[in-house]
XYZ file of C-alpha atoms in Angstrom:
756
model
C -12.889 -24.765 -14.715
C -14.552 -22.775 -11.930
C -11.393 -20.644 -10.023
C -11.749 -20.305 -6.406
C -15.282 -21.774 -5.894
C -14.705 -22.346 -1.975
C -14.182 -18.919 -1.377
C -17.308 -17.922 -3.436
C -19.489 -20.424 -1.719
C -18.198 -18.842 1.828
C -19.010 -15.066 0.406
C -22.641 -16.552 -0.524
C -23.079 -18.111 2.725
C -22.488 -15.440 4.790
C -24.165 -12.539 2.581
C -27.845 -12.874 3.784
C -26.644 -12.287 7.545
C -24.442 -9.530 6.643
C -27.191 -7.837 4.694
C -29.686 -8.398 7.296
C -27.388 -6.860 9.848
C -26.367 -3.899 7.666
C -30.051 -3.251 7.043
C -30.914 -3.175 10.883
C -27.754 -1.013 11.753
C -28.624 1.817 9.013
C -32.207 1.340 9.551
C -33.235 1.619 6.236
C -33.202 -0.438 2.798
C -29.984 -0.747 1.180
C -28.429 -0.105 -2.075
C -26.390 -2.865 -4.162
C -23.123 -1.178 -3.592
C -24.045 -0.683 0.067
C -24.754 -4.837 0.700
C -21.399 -5.311 -1.099
C -19.489 -2.794 0.722
C -20.976 -3.456 4.201
C -20.653 -7.477 3.605
C -16.806 -6.854 2.814
C -15.787 -4.914 5.872
C -12.519 -6.173 7.376
C -14.349 -6.077 10.968
C -17.963 -5.769 11.414
C -19.355 -2.309 12.002
C -20.896 -1.010 15.143
C -22.233 2.206 13.518
C -23.164 3.537 10.150
C -20.095 5.058 8.001
C -20.329 8.630 6.373
C -20.123 8.437 2.798
C -17.337 10.492 1.596
C -15.981 11.221 4.946
C -15.114 7.833 6.951
C -12.383 5.858 6.177
C -13.152 2.255 6.122
C -11.142 -0.735 5.794
C -12.442 -3.511 3.617
C -11.476 -7.289 3.070
C -11.390 -7.717 -0.979
C -11.900 -11.397 -2.228
C -9.160 -11.283 -4.615
C -6.492 -9.140 -6.667
C -5.936 -8.868 -10.129
C -2.423 -7.501 -11.361
C -1.604 -6.428 -15.303
C 2.519 -7.268 -16.032
C 3.192 -3.484 -16.258
C 2.080 -2.657 -12.791
C 2.420 -6.219 -11.145
C 6.491 -5.850 -11.453
C 6.409 -3.235 -9.005
C 3.667 -4.538 -6.908
C 5.394 -7.854 -6.665
C 8.883 -6.350 -6.019
C 7.067 -4.665 -2.897
C 5.269 -7.915 -1.944
C 8.448 -9.946 -2.061
C 10.045 -7.745 0.770
C 7.077 -7.974 3.255
C 7.903 -11.287 4.750
C 4.867 -13.343 3.781
C 5.394 -17.256 1.968
C 1.943 -16.776 0.145
C -0.872 -14.364 -0.916
C -3.647 -14.251 1.720
C -6.270 -14.196 -0.852
C -6.679 -15.297 -4.524
C -4.337 -13.441 -6.762
C -3.581 -13.224 -10.381
C -1.056 -11.704 -12.949
C -2.025 -11.167 -16.487
C 0.468 -10.543 -19.437
C -1.176 -7.821 -21.488
C 0.522 -4.437 -21.521
C 4.018 -5.432 -23.002
C 3.108 -6.618 -26.395
C 3.287 -3.812 -29.365
C 1.190 -3.837 -31.877
C 2.740 -3.667 -35.126
C 2.380 -6.088 -37.988
C -0.075 -8.686 -36.718
C -0.880 -11.096 -33.761
C 1.225 -13.820 -34.646
C 4.512 -11.641 -35.136
C 3.958 -9.190 -32.657
C 3.265 -12.000 -29.797
C 6.809 -13.695 -30.908
C 8.388 -10.380 -30.551
C 7.029 -9.553 -27.282
C 8.091 -13.187 -25.741
C 11.558 -12.495 -26.858
C 11.954 -8.713 -26.141
C 10.247 -9.352 -22.617
C 11.630 -12.681 -21.979
C 13.199 -11.386 -18.474
C 10.295 -9.940 -17.368
C 7.852 -12.679 -18.201
C 10.132 -15.384 -16.640
C 10.408 -12.845 -13.355
C 6.596 -12.642 -13.237
C 6.054 -16.139 -13.751
C 8.784 -17.700 -11.020
C 7.360 -15.044 -8.537
C 3.904 -15.882 -9.140
C 4.634 -19.821 -8.682
C 6.602 -18.804 -5.676
C 3.642 -16.982 -3.766
C 0.536 -18.789 -5.084
C -0.549 -16.606 -7.865
C -2.364 -17.622 -11.077
C -0.328 -16.587 -14.011
C -1.927 -15.828 -17.842
C 0.615 -16.146 -20.445
C 1.066 -13.257 -22.742
C -1.263 -13.801 -25.478
C -4.050 -15.191 -23.038
C -5.747 -11.706 -23.251
C -6.438 -8.313 -21.665
C -6.928 -8.605 -17.911
C -10.175 -7.109 -17.582
C -11.732 -9.377 -20.213
C -9.905 -12.365 -18.568
C -10.983 -11.502 -15.452
C -15.016 -11.007 -16.459
C -14.389 -14.694 -18.135
C -13.067 -16.362 -15.231
C -13.132 -14.594 -12.057
C -15.622 -11.896 -11.454
C -18.784 -12.830 -9.829
C -21.873 -11.186 -8.533
C -21.371 -9.473 -5.098
C -17.803 -9.933 -4.679
C -15.073 -7.485 -4.074
C -11.911 -7.143 -6.029
C -9.076 -4.826 -6.320
C -6.798 -4.540 -9.143
C -3.533 -2.949 -10.314
C -5.136 -0.972 -13.414
C -7.831 1.784 -13.320
C -10.184 -0.213 -15.657
C -10.710 -2.927 -12.994
C -14.359 -1.692 -12.639
C -15.230 -3.637 -15.939
C -16.091 -6.521 -13.526
C -18.984 -4.648 -12.420
C -20.819 -6.176 -15.560
C -20.962 -9.193 -13.666
C -22.285 -7.345 -10.182
C -18.874 -6.999 -8.599
C -17.166 -3.920 -6.848
C -14.192 -3.982 -8.597
C -11.777 -1.104 -7.776
C -8.584 0.264 -9.402
C -5.745 0.610 -6.780
C -2.063 1.065 -6.830
C 0.430 -1.798 -6.306
C 0.950 -0.843 -2.929
C -2.735 -1.454 -2.036
C -2.607 -4.778 -3.845
C 0.025 -5.620 -1.420
C -1.662 -4.776 1.676
C -4.220 -7.067 0.477
C -2.110 -10.017 -0.611
C -0.426 -9.624 2.640
C -3.679 -10.310 4.781
C -3.859 -6.557 5.731
C -7.148 -4.362 5.567
C -7.725 -2.301 2.570
C -8.709 1.228 3.408
C -10.856 3.409 1.179
C -13.099 6.296 2.104
C -16.537 5.406 1.844
C -17.826 6.161 -1.467
C -20.559 8.390 -2.259
C -23.155 6.650 -4.152
C -24.449 7.883 -7.817
C -27.571 6.076 -9.123
C -28.280 5.934 -12.947
C -31.774 4.793 -13.865
C -32.002 3.420 -17.295
C -35.196 2.958 -18.657
C -36.657 1.833 -22.215
C -34.656 -0.558 -24.421
C -31.647 0.361 -27.023
C -32.165 -0.576 -30.586
C -30.588 -0.003 -33.960
C -27.040 1.577 -33.849
C -27.147 2.189 -30.089
C -24.836 0.308 -27.875
C -23.954 -0.051 -24.074
C -20.960 2.196 -25.037
C -23.037 4.991 -25.762
C -24.819 5.148 -22.269
C -21.351 5.573 -20.692
C -20.251 8.190 -23.285
C -23.459 10.028 -22.626
C -22.929 9.880 -18.660
C -19.419 10.988 -19.312
C -20.694 14.140 -20.960
C -23.068 14.555 -17.964
C -20.473 14.048 -14.926
C -17.077 14.969 -16.899
C -13.809 13.620 -16.034
C -13.975 14.185 -12.468
C -17.827 14.092 -11.777
C -17.744 10.562 -10.305
C -14.647 10.995 -7.954
C -15.224 9.697 -4.748
C -18.458 7.884 -5.769
C -19.690 4.443 -6.857
C -21.859 4.668 -9.685
C -25.048 2.117 -9.353
C -26.769 1.381 -12.805
C -30.531 0.157 -11.944
C -33.975 -0.119 -13.762
C -35.566 -2.318 -16.526
C -33.030 -0.678 -18.900
C -30.198 -1.908 -17.110
C -31.637 -5.528 -16.999
C -31.672 -5.560 -20.782
C -28.128 -5.278 -21.054
C -25.947 -7.961 -21.939
C -23.432 -8.764 -19.000
C -20.693 -7.466 -21.509
C -22.323 -4.636 -22.250
C -22.639 -3.662 -18.507
C -18.897 -4.317 -18.399
C -18.338 -1.996 -21.042
C -20.200 0.811 -19.234
C -18.557 0.009 -15.689
C -15.247 -0.042 -17.656
C -15.274 3.231 -18.999
C -16.597 4.614 -15.734
C -12.808 5.143 -14.739
C -13.083 8.011 -17.170
C -15.373 9.834 -15.025
C -13.358 9.217 -12.047
C -15.681 7.082 -10.422
C -14.456 4.511 -7.355
C -16.048 1.813 -9.450
C -19.477 1.045 -11.175
C -21.981 -1.818 -10.880
C -25.110 -3.444 -11.909
C -27.533 -5.510 -10.118
C -27.559 -9.399 -10.661
C -30.280 -10.418 -13.001
C -30.782 -13.239 -16.050
C -28.245 -11.707 -18.478
C -25.403 -12.191 -15.848
C -26.832 -15.465 -15.035
C -26.648 -16.522 -18.913
C -22.975 -14.951 -19.183
C -21.837 -17.283 -16.126
C -23.598 -20.427 -17.638
C -21.873 -19.485 -20.928
C -18.513 -19.270 -19.432
C -18.597 -22.639 -17.801
C -19.325 -21.303 -14.358
C -22.999 -22.814 -14.074
C -22.265 -23.506 -10.247
C -21.763 -20.015 -9.632
C -24.923 -18.840 -11.405
C -27.159 -21.270 -9.363
C -25.318 -20.012 -6.222
C -26.022 -16.362 -6.959
C -29.727 -17.245 -7.846
C -30.089 -18.664 -4.322
C -29.410 -15.484 -2.875
C -30.411 -13.103 -5.763
C -32.578 -10.742 -3.586
C -29.118 -9.582 -1.801
C -27.382 -9.072 -5.198
C -29.662 -6.418 -6.065
C -30.864 -3.211 -4.583
C -33.964 -3.592 -2.036
C -37.329 -2.644 -3.726
C -37.739 0.498 -2.034
C -34.521 1.875 -3.673
C -36.170 1.420 -7.106
C -39.130 3.035 -6.201
C -37.911 6.013 -4.282
C -34.163 6.298 -5.635
C -33.355 10.257 -4.582
C -33.843 8.866 -0.872
C -30.823 6.739 -1.058
C -28.195 8.078 -3.838
C -26.334 11.351 -3.331
C -27.126 11.925 -7.004
C -29.454 10.625 -9.486
C -29.192 10.440 -13.621
C -32.125 9.081 -15.750
C -31.575 7.950 -19.264
C -34.184 6.513 -21.665
C -32.363 3.764 -23.699
C -35.593 4.462 -26.315
C -33.952 7.803 -27.166
C -30.371 7.462 -26.663
C -28.660 7.995 -29.834
C -24.899 6.914 -30.570
C -22.129 9.010 -29.407
C -18.714 9.932 -30.528
C -16.326 11.760 -27.792
C -13.420 13.595 -27.971
C -10.785 14.985 -29.118
C -8.090 14.874 -26.361
C -10.550 14.083 -23.526
C -13.088 11.306 -23.055
C -15.900 13.471 -21.460
C -16.488 15.790 -24.493
C -19.619 13.926 -25.461
C -21.381 14.227 -29.122
C -24.525 12.515 -30.107
C -23.938 11.543 -33.808
C -26.597 13.761 -34.978
C -24.145 16.755 -34.003
C -20.821 15.248 -34.422
C -20.409 16.338 -38.059
C -21.028 19.760 -37.305
C -18.713 19.887 -34.335
C -16.026 18.350 -36.395
C -16.389 21.082 -39.377
C -16.703 24.201 -36.507
C -13.635 23.126 -34.651
C -11.548 22.367 -37.961
C -10.811 18.773 -36.836
C -9.385 16.506 -39.730
C -12.376 15.260 -41.628
C -10.289 12.058 -43.085
C -10.420 9.509 -40.765
C -6.853 7.577 -41.244
C -7.282 4.641 -38.834
C -10.238 3.006 -36.771
C -9.644 0.677 -34.257
C -11.792 -1.717 -32.568
C -11.561 -4.114 -29.433
C -9.790 -3.660 -26.319
C -10.554 -4.320 -23.062
C -13.613 -2.109 -23.010
C -15.224 -3.385 -26.159
C -14.036 -6.948 -27.309
C -16.908 -9.036 -26.226
C -18.739 -11.495 -28.872
C -21.205 -9.142 -29.124
C -19.244 -6.180 -30.087
C -17.114 -8.107 -32.296
C -20.293 -9.799 -34.027
C -22.019 -6.700 -34.646
C -18.934 -4.744 -36.009
C -18.590 -8.116 -38.357
C -22.261 -7.571 -39.504
C -21.190 -4.198 -40.889
C -18.048 -5.354 -42.468
C -20.176 -7.861 -44.322
C -22.299 -5.261 -45.470
C -19.155 -3.642 -46.968
C -18.455 -6.721 -48.952
C -22.079 -7.551 -49.942
C -22.640 -3.872 -50.942
C -19.353 -3.370 -53.069
C -17.897 -0.570 -50.680
C -14.417 0.103 -50.245
C -12.961 0.591 -46.698
C -11.374 3.963 -46.662
C -9.525 3.888 -43.441
C -6.801 1.522 -41.992
C -8.964 -1.133 -39.949
C -7.736 -2.915 -36.787
C -9.397 -5.575 -34.349
C -7.859 -6.546 -31.077
C -9.713 -9.226 -29.435
C -10.071 -9.022 -25.561
C -8.837 -12.885 -24.808
C -7.760 -16.220 -26.524
C -11.398 -17.326 -25.856
C -13.191 -14.415 -27.893
C -10.529 -14.771 -30.439
C -10.631 -18.557 -31.157
C -14.334 -18.215 -30.898
C -14.765 -15.516 -33.537
C -12.166 -17.230 -35.670
C -14.136 -20.372 -35.370
C -17.468 -18.522 -36.491
C -15.667 -16.889 -39.442
C -15.717 -13.246 -38.195
C -12.109 -13.026 -38.382
C -12.148 -14.040 -42.005
C -14.946 -11.533 -42.788
C -12.703 -8.489 -41.245
C -9.667 -9.919 -43.427
C -11.727 -9.350 -46.385
C -11.945 -5.768 -45.590
C -8.441 -5.347 -45.097
C -8.774 -5.449 -41.154
C -5.548 -6.450 -39.275
C -6.028 -8.499 -36.273
C -3.705 -7.614 -33.538
C -2.646 -9.834 -30.470
C -5.037 -10.400 -27.293
C -3.679 -7.440 -25.708
C -3.753 -3.938 -24.772
C -1.578 -2.653 -27.781
C -2.713 0.676 -29.057
C -5.184 1.660 -26.213
C -2.056 2.261 -24.130
C 0.519 3.340 -26.898
C 1.747 -0.148 -27.289
C 1.456 0.580 -31.240
C 4.032 1.316 -33.766
C 1.627 3.780 -35.886
C 2.259 4.179 -39.601
C 2.071 7.718 -40.596
C 4.003 9.899 -43.193
C 4.459 12.706 -41.204
C 4.087 12.662 -37.330
C 3.383 16.471 -36.917
C 0.654 16.409 -39.207
C -2.918 16.890 -37.947
C -4.732 13.545 -38.254
C -7.813 11.997 -36.699
C -8.580 8.313 -35.384
C -11.305 6.610 -33.827
C -11.239 4.047 -31.351
C -13.716 1.764 -29.380
C -11.228 2.068 -26.268
C -11.897 4.126 -23.283
C -9.370 7.002 -23.270
C -8.380 9.620 -25.890
C -5.865 11.987 -23.981
C -3.192 13.634 -26.442
C -0.634 11.051 -27.215
C -2.485 8.146 -25.353
C -2.652 5.966 -28.418
C 0.433 6.778 -30.581
C 2.372 9.285 -28.803
C 1.566 12.106 -31.420
C 0.301 15.490 -30.005
C -1.123 15.895 -33.542
C -3.325 12.927 -33.437
C -6.900 13.666 -32.879
C -8.527 10.579 -31.162
C -12.176 10.091 -30.674
C -13.818 7.478 -29.043
C -17.150 5.558 -29.977
C -19.036 2.013 -30.078
C -17.201 -0.596 -32.271
C -20.258 -0.255 -34.466
C -19.811 3.358 -35.047
C -15.907 2.910 -35.601
C -16.540 0.450 -38.131
C -19.042 2.518 -40.033
C -16.880 5.401 -40.040
C -13.747 3.136 -41.100
C -15.998 2.256 -44.077
C -16.648 5.971 -45.126
C -13.189 7.090 -44.161
C -15.009 10.353 -42.981
C -15.578 11.736 -39.473
C -18.346 13.732 -40.799
C -20.190 10.634 -42.015
C -23.504 9.751 -39.962
C -24.610 6.024 -40.637
C -27.984 6.772 -39.457
C -28.982 9.352 -42.181
C -26.152 9.403 -44.780
C -25.374 7.246 -47.933
C -22.134 5.908 -49.161
C -20.924 5.394 -52.847
C -20.318 1.890 -54.005
C -17.084 0.976 -56.130
C -19.273 1.171 -59.326
C -21.027 4.623 -58.326
C -24.201 3.815 -56.587
C -25.454 5.177 -53.673
C -26.424 3.047 -50.639
C -26.888 3.152 -47.166
C -25.645 0.694 -44.244
C -28.184 -1.587 -42.654
C -28.246 -1.413 -38.581
C -25.861 -3.526 -37.446
C -27.020 -7.158 -35.933
C -24.943 -9.556 -33.475
C -25.347 -11.879 -30.847
C -24.856 -11.502 -27.103
C -23.088 -14.868 -26.767
C -22.027 -17.471 -29.808
C -24.689 -19.888 -30.667
C -22.329 -22.855 -30.579
C -20.957 -21.780 -27.291
C -17.250 -20.289 -26.531
C -14.354 -22.720 -27.389
C -10.505 -22.357 -26.696
C -7.590 -24.782 -27.332
C -5.269 -23.150 -24.514
C -6.385 -20.384 -22.863
C -3.051 -19.322 -21.644
C -3.517 -20.042 -17.851
C -0.208 -21.426 -15.390
C -1.605 -22.601 -12.041
C 1.260 -21.656 -9.332
C 3.069 -24.191 -7.717
C 1.507 -26.022 -4.601
C 4.503 -25.274 -2.363
C 6.592 -22.365 -3.551
C 9.071 -22.352 -1.005
C 11.557 -23.559 -3.367
C 11.173 -21.705 -6.237
C 14.008 -19.201 -6.735
C 13.031 -15.579 -8.058
C 16.216 -14.200 -9.876
C 16.467 -10.437 -10.463
C 20.237 -9.846 -12.230
C 21.754 -6.978 -10.586
C 22.790 -5.760 -14.078
C 19.319 -5.913 -15.468
C 17.917 -2.589 -17.197
C 14.464 -3.899 -16.943
C 14.405 -5.248 -13.235
C 15.580 -3.556 -10.107
C 15.217 -4.836 -6.445
C 13.590 -2.338 -4.338
C 15.605 -0.678 -1.467
C 13.236 0.882 1.266
C 12.326 4.758 1.217
C 13.896 6.576 3.975
C 11.571 7.858 6.952
C 10.642 11.351 7.630
C 13.135 13.312 9.605
C 10.886 14.681 11.980
C 10.975 18.355 11.046
C 9.375 20.944 8.935
C 10.486 20.587 5.496
C 12.534 23.798 4.557
C 14.411 24.877 1.492
C 12.356 22.733 -1.120
C 12.823 23.872 -4.836
C 9.870 24.152 -7.220
C 10.353 21.299 -9.823
C 7.379 22.260 -11.995
C 4.088 23.907 -11.808
C 2.056 21.836 -14.269
C -0.450 23.669 -16.270
C -4.050 22.039 -17.093
C -4.625 18.380 -17.515
C -1.697 16.540 -15.939
C -3.145 12.934 -16.133
C -0.809 9.639 -15.132
C 0.306 9.374 -18.637
C 1.532 12.993 -18.562
C 3.327 11.982 -15.141
C 4.614 8.544 -16.319
C 4.318 8.125 -19.740
C 3.170 4.450 -21.202
C 4.200 3.294 -24.739
C 8.178 2.626 -25.130
C 8.484 3.175 -21.383
C 6.433 0.104 -20.303
C 9.569 -1.920 -20.493
C 11.095 -0.182 -17.407
C 7.902 -0.789 -15.163
C 10.046 -3.179 -13.101
C 13.231 -0.844 -12.880
C 12.305 2.102 -10.772
C 15.422 4.243 -11.766
C 15.461 3.680 -15.264
C 11.614 4.366 -15.381
C 12.005 7.652 -13.319
C 13.753 9.079 -16.547
C 10.212 9.613 -17.726
C 9.038 11.577 -14.620
C 6.554 14.546 -15.777
C 8.175 14.916 -19.272
C 4.330 15.271 -20.447
C 3.399 18.041 -18.246
C 3.205 21.624 -19.466
C 5.051 24.177 -17.753
C 3.065 26.842 -16.678
C 5.810 29.258 -17.072
C 6.730 28.715 -20.869
C 3.968 26.302 -22.202
C 6.470 23.681 -22.948
C 6.955 20.151 -22.105
C 9.896 18.405 -20.418
C 11.730 22.083 -20.171
C 11.666 23.567 -16.495
C 14.345 25.836 -14.739
C 17.139 24.366 -12.652
C 17.269 26.769 -9.738
C 20.667 25.826 -9.042
C 22.261 26.969 -12.549
C 19.503 29.237 -13.905
C 19.333 26.968 -16.791
C 16.583 25.120 -18.361
C 16.550 21.397 -18.963
C 14.406 18.024 -18.850
C 12.267 17.618 -15.738
C 13.869 14.178 -14.459
C 17.581 15.611 -15.026
C 16.841 18.722 -13.327
C 15.074 16.912 -10.026
C 18.449 14.493 -10.208
C 20.315 17.488 -9.892
C 18.393 18.374 -6.853
C 18.696 15.149 -5.311
C 22.423 14.911 -5.908
C 22.807 18.439 -4.006
C 20.581 16.882 -1.186
C 17.786 19.304 -1.887
C 13.913 18.307 -2.035
C 11.375 19.758 -4.227
C 7.883 20.562 -4.670
C 5.544 19.850 -7.797
C 2.578 21.876 -8.416
C -0.466 21.004 -10.334
C -3.978 21.829 -11.341
C -7.397 20.299 -11.243
C -7.860 16.600 -10.916
C -4.304 15.855 -10.916
C -3.194 12.370 -11.551
C -6.324 11.251 -13.411
C -6.320 8.300 -15.887
C -4.443 5.170 -15.098
C -3.904 3.702 -11.908
C -0.222 3.311 -12.236
C 1.879 4.035 -9.024
C 4.880 4.606 -10.836
C 3.729 7.990 -11.124
C 4.038 8.407 -7.345
C 7.186 6.291 -7.040
C 9.277 8.049 -9.483
C 9.058 11.722 -7.744
C 9.333 9.555 -4.402
C 12.465 7.981 -5.594
C 14.120 11.073 -7.151
C 13.490 13.261 -3.882
C 10.251 15.189 -4.478
C 8.826 15.789 -1.022
C 5.354 17.113 -1.933
C 2.586 17.332 -4.563
C 0.745 20.491 -4.086
C -2.464 20.797 -6.636
C -5.900 22.275 -6.768
C -7.383 18.751 -6.629
C -6.237 14.901 -6.974
C -7.829 12.294 -8.573
C -8.686 9.478 -6.140
C -6.184 6.551 -7.173
C -3.250 8.961 -7.479
C -3.633 10.520 -4.236
C -3.789 7.380 -2.357
C -0.681 6.095 -4.305
C 1.282 9.130 -3.158
C 0.320 8.467 0.530
C 1.341 5.151 0.288
C 4.551 5.974 -0.974
C 5.305 8.432 1.780
C 4.873 11.486 -0.091
C 2.624 14.594 1.061
C -0.428 15.028 -1.513
C -1.563 18.587 -0.693
C -4.530 20.709 -2.148
C -4.629 24.718 -1.795
C -7.305 25.507 0.446
C -7.993 28.648 -1.718
C -7.514 27.296 -5.387
C -6.571 30.729 -6.662
C -3.207 30.509 -4.635
C -2.170 28.452 -7.517
C -1.473 31.784 -9.242
C 1.171 32.958 -6.510
C 3.361 30.266 -7.077
C 6.331 31.767 -9.088
C 9.043 30.110 -10.895
C 12.154 30.693 -8.775
C 10.003 29.725 -5.589
C 11.882 28.203 -2.659
C 9.284 26.543 0.028
C 8.680 25.578 3.476
C 6.096 23.190 4.771
C 5.140 24.096 8.150
C 3.420 21.998 10.742
C 4.451 18.564 10.108
C 5.577 18.222 13.495
C 1.961 18.242 14.585
C 0.382 16.453 11.517
C -3.113 15.858 12.420
C -6.130 14.370 10.638
C -8.206 17.469 9.289
C -5.729 20.183 10.536
C -4.217 22.245 7.804
C -0.497 22.727 6.968
C 1.004 26.038 5.858
C 3.315 26.272 2.646
C 5.502 29.157 2.522
C 6.396 30.259 -0.865
C 9.485 32.410 -0.656
C 10.019 34.440 -3.686
C 13.302 35.454 -5.546
C 12.571 39.084 -4.925
C 12.719 38.667 -1.075
C 8.885 38.551 -0.549
C 6.789 35.463 0.286
C 3.317 34.098 0.629
C 1.935 32.152 3.214
C -0.239 29.519 1.597
C -2.979 27.467 3.877
C -3.194 23.833 2.392
C -5.349 20.878 3.005
C -4.633 17.205 3.246
C -6.855 14.201 3.338
C -4.505 11.995 5.941
C -5.925 9.972 8.514
C -3.695 8.511 11.279
C -2.787 5.391 9.693
C -1.579 7.686 6.570
C 0.314 9.860 8.703
C 2.261 6.892 10.197
C 2.773 5.989 6.645
C 4.411 9.383 5.868
C 6.371 9.329 8.930
C 7.704 5.693 8.491
C 8.687 6.751 4.651
C 5.974 4.709 3.233
C 3.380 2.130 3.642
C 5.500 -0.916 2.983
C 8.288 0.145 5.580
C 5.227 0.021 8.231
C 3.933 -3.340 6.557
C 7.516 -5.008 6.792
C 7.901 -3.623 10.363
C 4.722 -5.214 11.692
C 5.660 -8.545 10.047
C 8.977 -8.545 11.687
C 7.413 -8.140 15.246
C 5.136 -10.840 14.607
C 7.792 -13.329 13.604
């Protein structure tokens, strides 16, 4: 089945004319990203947009939501006054399934435990014309790649790894739920025109090297914030040599460098994947406009003229990488990794190895890993580590079971988990004797922040390709290099692992009995969406209050966060996922993972009303009860990681008025703006040091809140002195209206009310 084919035909029919008009307006050749961006403007441009400066309104082709974020997005959408979504949209149930014993039992438990949430998502999807993918159908990004992604399209998704669809030449961008509401309501979606980073790939991979190693190397080059505000565009003969799913892996993990998204040019590999997933009609349409789905020839010839930054990687020389621990940009080539493990005293024993996830669960990934598992059997090797496999979709799981790959994993003790996110997002019942003991795990996932996978600060998590993960699982030792080292068989012989082998696509084609899709009702006006007032999982939303119209004074310091503060620190996943549809309940996890700069502890801050120390959420609730607002102060790249808007909605709900940091991650800054929060940055980053534990703040200049004009934060210290701190912001006129109205949703609701 080809979804939304008429919409796709319309995109391709208009593409040549839009590209030519853009080329004339800019007066130069175009990169692929520019072609797609300008072809998806909400209204035609009359002059070029400045990269990194101009706010631009776009009209994405579709919206995708995973179940944890869809709850809040759809709770917001149902208040905006529309009868049906304006663009094709889908919900995917992948985040709420905890990995514990195995796929069958875990899925059954999830369906029972999350029954109320699944029924809510199913019914609200049915009512508003949204496609619904049931629990067990697969991880959102893999399902999108198999069914919805198409070259030259534009999609937004309520998950930071939405860029996975760039593997099929689509600009797919992770956003918060409020952005999704805009697009589903038929309104323009706003984004600052991205800068462009070009990555030229030459040569061709072989042996142990895989597509994952490209992005692991790029992460080491650019760091977790080096791609912020930019689209990463891969090009060159090396790019064309990669499979479509390999390209998807690279684009998926581009979220770890802060990139807006990543994209590859349309080529024969994409065409083959479209045809292999029953979308030959789309491949034929794309073939007819292929020149518009690739950068212009001049861009290939002189990339420095057209990209803001160019990186070149020779795939012939690329070696496998292992990144970590605690951050995805700490990149180690395999030849230097063992030395790093020993020098840093990281636990050498590998306790658990996990492959799969939205990043690496393609047929190619699984078949290459299975070739190593078969070697373990054939060469009489024990597998020393726990080993799990997470298929990305039911399509992949059914096919690899048919082809005997799951049986191969079973013979080495591998445990197949449900087609869901599971351990990648902390939905994992980790088996460990002492949770405080330093230990090491390795995954083929995308993120490895402290506590990310199992909630344990003691766990050192590393990221590598599925092949390297499998090889290290066999060895049970992080210092093992499969390219050079030998292993001892059960009978004491020394052997080496052969290079992994696999297949980009199954030779017998993909197969599935029940993909898990539920089409929406043709007319959903009679469908009832019920949310129980007594539910602890779901809560209807009340509008946030509007700005009072005056400068904000007497705000207390809630926490001065030190160092890395991701959305996992601000709003943890794992066991908290069950409250993603209940704003008040999930607010009890607000900032409990952030490190307090004044005592180096988590979830322990000073209550300025009592002088006592207590949990962050409880302290903020005390301020709220007293009618006092507060400020959160943070470090660099505040809010990196997941797109979860709960990290913005929780402080808003509990009465935090401003977030003041050295710098923001893109999605989180936008989420704060959407919820009517003040997202501010220090004009002088050294002023972070001036913030003291007992400070009270005044925010001056709000009555003249203007794009590009600084504000002043006065930090009033306990000793009677004060510091006037100049702060910057990136609000445009529309975003200032969101602040004044109490949030973007209040503006949308008001506009629809006027229209009626």
